[in-house]
Coordinates of C-alpha atoms in Angstrom, one line a residue:
Chain A
D1 CA 7.6 -16.5 14.1
A2 CA 4.5 -15.7 12.3
G3 CA 4.8 -13.4 9.4
V4 CA 1.1 -10.6 8.2
T5 CA -1.6 -13.0 8.2
Q6 CA -4.4 -11.8 6.2
S7 CA -8.1 -12.9 6.3
P8 CA -10.3 -14.0 4.1
T9 CA -8.2 -15.7 1.7
H10 CA -10.7 -15.3 -1.1
L11 CA -13.9 -13.4 -0.9
I12 CA -16.9 -13.8 -3.4
K13 CA -19.3 -10.5 -3.3
T14 CA -21.6 -8.7 -6.0
R15 CA -22.0 -5.0 -6.9
G16 CA -22.9 -2.8 -4.6
Q17 CA -22.3 -4.8 -1.4
H18 CA -20.0 -4.0 1.2
V19 CA -16.7 -6.0 2.2
T20 CA -14.1 -6.1 5.3
L21 CA -10.6 -7.4 5.0
R22 CA -8.5 -7.9 7.9
C23 CA -5.2 -8.1 8.5
S24 CA -2.6 -9.0 11.9
P25 CA 1.2 -7.6 11.2
I26 CA 4.0 -9.2 12.3
S27 CA 4.4 -9.0 16.1
G28 CA 6.5 -6.0 16.9
H29 CA 5.8 -4.4 14.4
K30 CA 3.6 -0.9 14.7
S31 CA 2.8 -0.1 11.2
V32 CA 0.0 -1.6 8.6
S33 CA -0.4 -0.3 4.7
W34 CA -2.8 -2.0 2.5
Y35 CA -2.5 -2.1 -1.2
Q36 CA -4.5 -3.1 -4.0
Q37 CA -2.9 -5.5 -6.6
V38 CA -5.0 -5.9 -10.3
L39 CA -3.6 -8.7 -12.6
G40 CA -0.5 -7.9 -14.0
Q41 CA 0.0 -4.7 -12.1
G42 CA 2.2 -3.9 -9.2
P43 CA 0.5 -3.5 -5.9
Q44 CA -0.7 0.4 -5.7
F45 CA -0.8 2.1 -2.1
I46 CA -4.3 2.7 -0.7
F47 CA -3.6 3.6 3.2
Q48 CA -0.9 3.4 5.9
Y49 CA -2.0 3.4 9.7
Y50 CA 0.7 4.0 12.4
E51 CA -0.2 4.1 16.0
K52 CA -3.8 3.8 15.2
E53 CA -3.8 6.9 12.8
E54 CA -4.3 7.5 9.3
R55 CA -0.4 8.5 8.3
G56 CA -1.0 8.4 4.3
R57 CA -3.8 7.7 1.8
G58 CA -3.7 6.8 -2.1
N59 CA -5.9 7.7 -4.8
F60 CA -8.7 5.5 -4.3
P61 CA -12.1 7.2 -3.7
D62 CA -14.1 7.4 -0.2
R63 CA -15.6 4.2 -0.6
F64 CA -12.3 2.7 0.9
S65 CA -11.9 3.4 4.5
A66 CA -9.4 1.2 7.2
R67 CA -9.0 2.0 11.2
Q68 CA -6.2 0.3 13.1
F69 CA -7.2 -1.1 16.0
P70 CA -4.6 -1.0 19.8
N71 CA -3.3 -4.4 19.0
Y72 CA -1.8 -2.7 16.1
S73 CA -4.1 -5.4 13.6
S74 CA -6.2 -3.6 10.9
E75 CA -9.7 -3.7 8.5
L76 CA -10.0 -2.6 5.5
N77 CA -13.4 -1.5 4.0
V78 CA -14.6 -0.6 0.9
N79 CA -18.4 0.0 0.2
A80 CA -20.3 -0.2 -2.8
L81 CA -18.2 -2.6 -4.2
L82 CA -17.9 -1.9 -8.3
L83 CA -16.6 -4.8 -11.1
G84 CA -13.7 -3.0 -11.0
D85 CA -13.0 -3.4 -7.2
S86 CA -11.8 -7.2 -8.6
A87 CA -8.3 -7.3 -7.1
L88 CA -5.9 -8.7 -4.9
Y89 CA -5.9 -7.0 -1.6
L90 CA -2.4 -7.0 0.4
C91 CA -1.6 -5.9 3.8
A92 CA 1.8 -5.3 5.0
S93 CA 3.4 -4.3 7.9
S94 CA 6.7 -3.0 9.3
L95 CA 8.2 -1.3 12.6
D96 CA 6.4 2.3 12.3
R97 CA 6.6 4.7 9.0
A98 CA 9.4 6.0 8.2
N99 CA 10.8 3.9 5.7
Q100 CA 11.2 0.4 6.8
P101 CA 10.9 -2.1 5.2
Q102 CA 7.6 -3.6 4.6
H103 CA 6.6 -7.3 4.9
F104 CA 3.5 -8.3 3.0
G105 CA 0.6 -11.4 3.6
D106 CA -0.2 -12.9 0.9
G107 CA -2.9 -11.2 0.2
T108 CA -6.8 -11.4 -0.3
R109 CA -8.5 -12.2 -3.2
L110 CA -11.9 -10.0 -3.8
S111 CA -14.3 -11.1 -7.1
I112 CA -17.0 -8.9 -7.8
L113 CA -19.6 -10.7 -9.7
Chain B
G1 CA 4.0 12.2 -7.6
E2 CA 6.4 9.5 -7.9
N3 CA 6.4 7.4 -11.2
V4 CA 8.3 4.2 -11.7
E5 CA 9.4 2.4 -14.6
Q6 CA 10.5 -1.3 -14.9
H7 CA 11.9 -2.8 -17.9
P8 CA 12.0 -5.4 -19.5
S9 CA 8.9 -6.6 -18.3
T10 CA 9.3 -9.8 -19.4
L11 CA 12.9 -11.7 -19.1
S12 CA 14.0 -15.4 -20.1
V13 CA 17.7 -16.0 -19.3
Q14 CA 19.6 -19.7 -19.4
E15 CA 19.9 -21.4 -16.4
G16 CA 23.3 -20.4 -14.8
D17 CA 23.4 -17.7 -16.3
S18 CA 22.9 -13.8 -14.8
A19 CA 20.2 -11.3 -14.8
V20 CA 19.2 -7.7 -14.9
I21 CA 16.5 -5.6 -13.8
K22 CA 15.8 -1.9 -14.3
C23 CA 14.1 0.7 -12.9
T24 CA 14.1 4.3 -13.4
Y25 CA 11.9 6.9 -10.8
S26 CA 10.8 10.5 -11.3
D27 CA 11.2 11.7 -7.1
S28 CA 14.2 13.0 -6.2
A29 CA 13.3 12.9 -3.2
S30 CA 13.0 8.9 -2.8
N31 CA 14.8 7.8 -0.6
Y32 CA 14.7 4.0 -0.4
F33 CA 14.6 1.2 -2.4
P34 CA 13.3 -2.0 -1.7
W35 CA 12.6 -4.9 -4.4
Y36 CA 10.1 -7.5 -4.3
K37 CA 9.7 -11.3 -5.6
Q38 CA 6.5 -12.4 -6.0
E39 CA 5.8 -15.9 -6.6
L40 CA 1.6 -17.2 -7.9
G41 CA -1.2 -17.0 -5.2
K42 CA 2.0 -15.7 -2.9
G43 CA 2.6 -11.6 -1.6
P44 CA 5.4 -10.1 -2.7
Q45 CA 8.3 -10.9 -0.9
L46 CA 10.9 -8.2 0.3
I47 CA 14.5 -9.5 -1.0
I48 CA 16.6 -6.9 -1.0
D49 CA 16.7 -2.9 -0.3
I50 CA 18.5 0.5 -0.8
R51 CA 19.1 3.8 0.6
S52 CA 19.6 6.6 -1.4
N53 CA 23.1 6.9 0.7
V54 CA 24.5 3.6 -0.3
G55 CA 25.5 3.0 -4.0
E56 CA 25.5 -0.9 -4.1
K57 CA 24.2 -3.7 -1.9
K58 CA 25.0 -7.2 -2.4
D59 CA 23.6 -10.4 -0.8
Q60 CA 24.7 -13.4 -1.8
R61 CA 23.9 -14.1 -5.9
I62 CA 21.5 -11.0 -5.5
A63 CA 23.5 -6.7 -5.9
V64 CA 21.2 -3.7 -6.2
T65 CA 22.9 -0.3 -7.5
L66 CA 21.5 3.1 -7.1
N67 CA 22.6 5.5 -9.4
K68 CA 20.8 8.6 -7.5
T69 CA 22.1 11.3 -10.4
A70 CA 20.2 9.5 -13.6
K71 CA 17.3 8.6 -11.2
H72 CA 18.0 4.6 -12.1
F73 CA 18.8 1.6 -9.6
S74 CA 19.0 -2.1 -10.9
L75 CA 18.8 -5.3 -9.5
H76 CA 21.4 -8.3 -10.9
I77 CA 20.7 -12.0 -9.7
T78 CA 23.2 -13.6 -10.4
E79 CA 24.1 -18.5 -11.1
T80 CA 20.3 -18.1 -11.7
Q81 CA 18.5 -21.0 -10.5
P82 CA 15.0 -22.5 -11.8
E83 CA 13.4 -20.9 -8.4
D84 CA 14.4 -17.6 -9.1
S85 CA 11.8 -17.8 -11.8
A86 CA 8.8 -15.7 -10.2
V87 CA 7.6 -11.6 -10.8
Y88 CA 10.0 -8.8 -9.6
F89 CA 9.1 -5.3 -8.6
C90 CA 11.1 -2.5 -7.3
A91 CA 9.8 0.2 -5.7
A92 CA 10.6 3.7 -4.5
S93 CA 9.6 5.9 -1.4
K94 CA 10.0 9.4 0.5
G95 CA 8.9 7.5 3.7
D96 CA 5.1 6.1 4.0
K97 CA 4.0 5.2 1.0
I98 CA 5.7 2.5 -1.4
I99 CA 5.5 3.7 -4.8
F100 CA 5.8 0.1 -7.4
G101 CA 6.9 -0.5 -11.1
K102 CA 5.1 -2.7 -13.3
G103 CA 7.2 -6.5 -12.8
T104 CA 9.2 -8.5 -14.7
R105 CA 8.8 -11.8 -14.8
L106 CA 12.1 -14.0 -14.9
H107 CA 11.9 -17.1 -16.7
I108 CA 14.7 -19.3 -15.7
L109 CA 15.6 -22.1 -19.1
P110 CA 16.8 -25.4 -18.4

């Protein structure tokens, strides 16, 4: 069975641009969460979506937004990119939102020049 | 909010020996504690998890213990092998977001 898939794997942008990252969950999983991982740190929670609604938000500015589609795939959008947004962006899926094991994709490596 | 502290940041053990990684959490409402292994260029891989109504869980060479009173939990890897070399993260959750520790880089020495 396919795991969590993310695209693209790598992306280079310049300051001020906008980026959209995509995630397809494991088949049957209805919850998708997004995390940011900077080098040498653990992943930091950005959003959780369940049944197409936002169910949790981390301490990130409004430049970060996301949505979940009827097929449970998800997009993370980041506007007005800053150098500090350079990181690995991870998507995780789980059966539902309440303390179910979250399974991660391999992430999108975003570099801001 | 929840804060997860993880020690040590780096750990080197001889192949075949045991490795222990310790974590503490701050929010007594946290009730789910997963452990992840992350290899270079990959996303975190769930290796074991424990819920607050259980004190210990074992899966082959990996075991996790939880002390709710002291708010700490530990990962034990026995008979370490070269493929155990990776970064390990502990985490805590109370229903939605998972809060991660900063990670332990485990080196298995030949």
